[in-house]
């Protein structure tokens, strides 16, 4: 049995090749430019986890969270623990500075998370109001 017969297609070889070419063109059209990477620093890594909702996922102490994040971020647990209070509630402290947030807006847009980009834009507005 031919491949065409296996899939219940009653197409000529030319029609089949045309459809395959059309699919390949669609796939190529859907592939976007590569995502521009953001230079990774611990504050930016924590911000990414914060905006993805991961930092607030578990009800753990900062000490326990820092031990978990130490392996993930390849950073010192004590340094992480010192930064974690910046993410409690609605605090917008030094870790949430405009430079970091602006870089992350573009990252989240490029990977297809525009809602998170909008949240970050709102946080920048709040930061500017506090100045």
Coordinates of N, CA and C in Angstrom, one line a residue, residues 39-100:
X39 N 21.0 39.4 29.5 CA 22.1 39.0 30.3 C 21.7 38.6 31.7
X40 N 22.0 37.4 32.0 CA 21.4 36.9 33.3 C 22.2 37.3 34.5
X41 N 21.5 37.9 35.4 CA 22.0 38.2 36.7 C 21.0 37.7 37.7
X42 N 21.5 37.5 39.0 CA 20.6 36.9 39.9 C 19.3 37.7 40.1
X43 N 19.4 39.1 40.2 CA 18.2 39.9 40.4 C 17.2 39.6 39.2
X44 N 17.8 39.6 38.0 CA 16.9 39.4 36.8 C 16.3 38.0 36.8
X45 N 17.1 37.0 37.2 CA 16.6 35.6 37.3 C 15.4 35.6 38.3
X46 N 15.6 36.2 39.5 CA 14.5 36.2 40.5 C 13.3 37.0 40.0
X47 N 13.5 38.1 39.2 CA 12.4 38.8 38.6 C 11.6 37.9 37.6
X48 N 12.4 37.2 36.8 CA 11.7 36.3 35.9 C 10.8 35.3 36.6
X49 N 11.4 34.7 37.6 CA 10.6 33.7 38.4 C 9.5 34.4 39.1
X50 N 9.7 35.6 39.6 CA 8.6 36.4 40.2 C 7.4 36.6 39.2
X51 N 7.7 37.1 38.0 CA 6.7 37.4 37.1 C 6.0 36.1 36.5
X52 N 6.7 35.0 36.5 CA 6.1 33.8 36.1 C 5.3 33.2 37.2
X53 N 5.3 33.8 38.4 CA 4.5 33.3 39.5 C 5.1 32.1 40.3
X54 N 6.4 31.9 40.1 CA 7.0 30.7 40.7 C 7.5 31.0 42.1
X55 N 7.9 32.3 42.4 CA 8.4 32.6 43.7 C 7.3 32.5 44.8
X56 N 6.1 32.7 44.4 CA 5.0 32.6 45.4 C 4.2 31.3 45.4
X57 N 4.8 30.3 44.6 CA 4.1 29.1 44.5 C 4.0 28.2 45.8
X58 N 5.1 28.2 46.5 CA 5.2 27.4 47.7 C 5.2 28.3 48.9
X59 N 4.6 27.8 49.9 CA 4.6 28.5 51.2 C 5.8 28.1 52.1
X60 N 6.9 28.6 51.6 CA 8.2 28.2 52.3 C 8.8 29.5 52.9
X61 N 9.6 29.3 53.9 CA 10.4 30.4 54.4 C 11.4 30.9 53.3
X62 N 11.9 32.1 53.5 CA 12.9 32.6 52.6 C 14.2 31.7 52.6
X63 N 14.5 31.2 53.8 CA 15.6 30.3 53.9 C 15.5 29.1 53.1
X64 N 14.3 28.4 53.2 CA 14.0 27.2 52.4 C 14.0 27.5 50.9
X65 N 13.3 28.6 50.6 CA 13.2 29.0 49.2 C 14.6 29.2 48.6
X66 N 15.5 29.9 49.4 CA 16.8 30.2 48.9 C 17.6 28.9 48.7
X67 N 17.4 27.9 49.5 CA 18.1 26.6 49.3 C 17.6 25.9 48.0
X68 N 16.3 26.0 47.7 CA 15.8 25.5 46.4 C 16.4 26.2 45.2
X69 N 16.3 27.6 45.3 CA 16.7 28.4 44.2 C 18.3 28.4 44.0
X70 N 19.0 28.1 45.0 CA 20.5 28.0 44.9 C 20.9 27.1 43.8
X71 N 20.3 25.9 43.7 CA 20.6 25.0 42.6 C 20.1 25.4 41.3
X72 N 18.9 26.0 41.3 CA 18.3 26.4 40.0 C 19.1 27.6 39.4
X73 N 19.5 28.6 40.2 CA 20.1 29.8 39.7 C 21.6 29.7 39.8
X74 N 22.2 28.7 40.3 CA 23.6 28.6 40.5 C 24.2 29.8 41.2
X75 N 23.5 30.2 42.3 CA 23.9 31.3 43.1 C 24.0 30.9 44.5
X76 N 24.6 31.8 45.3 CA 24.7 31.6 46.7 C 23.4 31.7 47.4
X77 N 23.0 30.7 48.3 CA 21.7 30.7 49.0 C 21.6 32.0 49.9
X78 N 22.7 32.4 50.5 CA 22.6 33.6 51.4 C 22.3 34.8 50.6
X79 N 22.9 34.9 49.4 CA 22.6 36.1 48.6 C 21.1 36.1 48.1
X80 N 20.7 34.9 47.7 CA 19.3 34.8 47.3 C 18.3 35.1 48.5
X81 N 18.6 34.6 49.6 CA 17.8 34.9 50.8 C 17.7 36.4 51.1
X82 N 18.8 37.1 50.9 CA 18.8 38.5 51.1 C 17.9 39.3 50.1
X83 N 17.8 38.7 48.9 CA 17.0 39.4 47.9 C 15.5 39.0 48.0
X84 N 15.1 37.9 48.5 CA 13.8 37.4 48.5 C 12.8 38.4 49.2
X85 N 13.1 39.1 50.2 CA 12.1 40.0 50.8 C 11.7 41.1 49.9
X86 N 12.4 41.3 48.8 CA 12.0 42.3 47.8 C 10.8 41.9 47.0
X87 N 10.4 40.6 47.1 CA 9.3 40.1 46.4 C 8.1 39.9 47.2
X88 N 8.1 40.3 48.4 CA 6.9 40.0 49.3 C 5.9 41.1 49.1
X89 N 4.6 40.7 48.9 CA 3.6 41.7 48.7 C 3.8 42.6 47.5
X90 N 3.5 43.8 47.7 CA 3.6 44.8 46.6 C 4.9 45.7 46.6
X91 N 5.9 45.2 47.3 CA 7.1 46.0 47.5 C 7.8 46.1 46.1
X92 N 8.2 47.3 45.9 CA 9.0 47.6 44.6 C 10.3 48.2 45.1
X93 N 11.2 47.4 45.5 CA 12.5 47.8 46.0 C 13.5 47.8 44.9
X94 N 14.8 47.9 45.3 CA 15.9 48.1 44.4 C 16.0 47.0 43.3
X95 N 15.6 45.8 43.6 CA 15.7 44.8 42.6 C 14.8 45.0 41.4
X96 N 13.7 45.7 41.7 CA 12.7 46.1 40.6 C 13.1 47.5 40.1
X97 N 14.2 47.6 39.5 CA 14.6 48.9 39.0 C 14.2 49.0 37.5
X98 N 14.1 50.2 37.0 CA 13.5 50.4 35.6 C 14.4 49.7 34.6
X99 N 15.7 49.7 34.8 CA 16.6 49.1 33.8 C 16.3 47.5 33.7
X100 N 16.2 46.9 34.8 CA 16.0 45.4 34.8 C 14.6 45.2 34.2

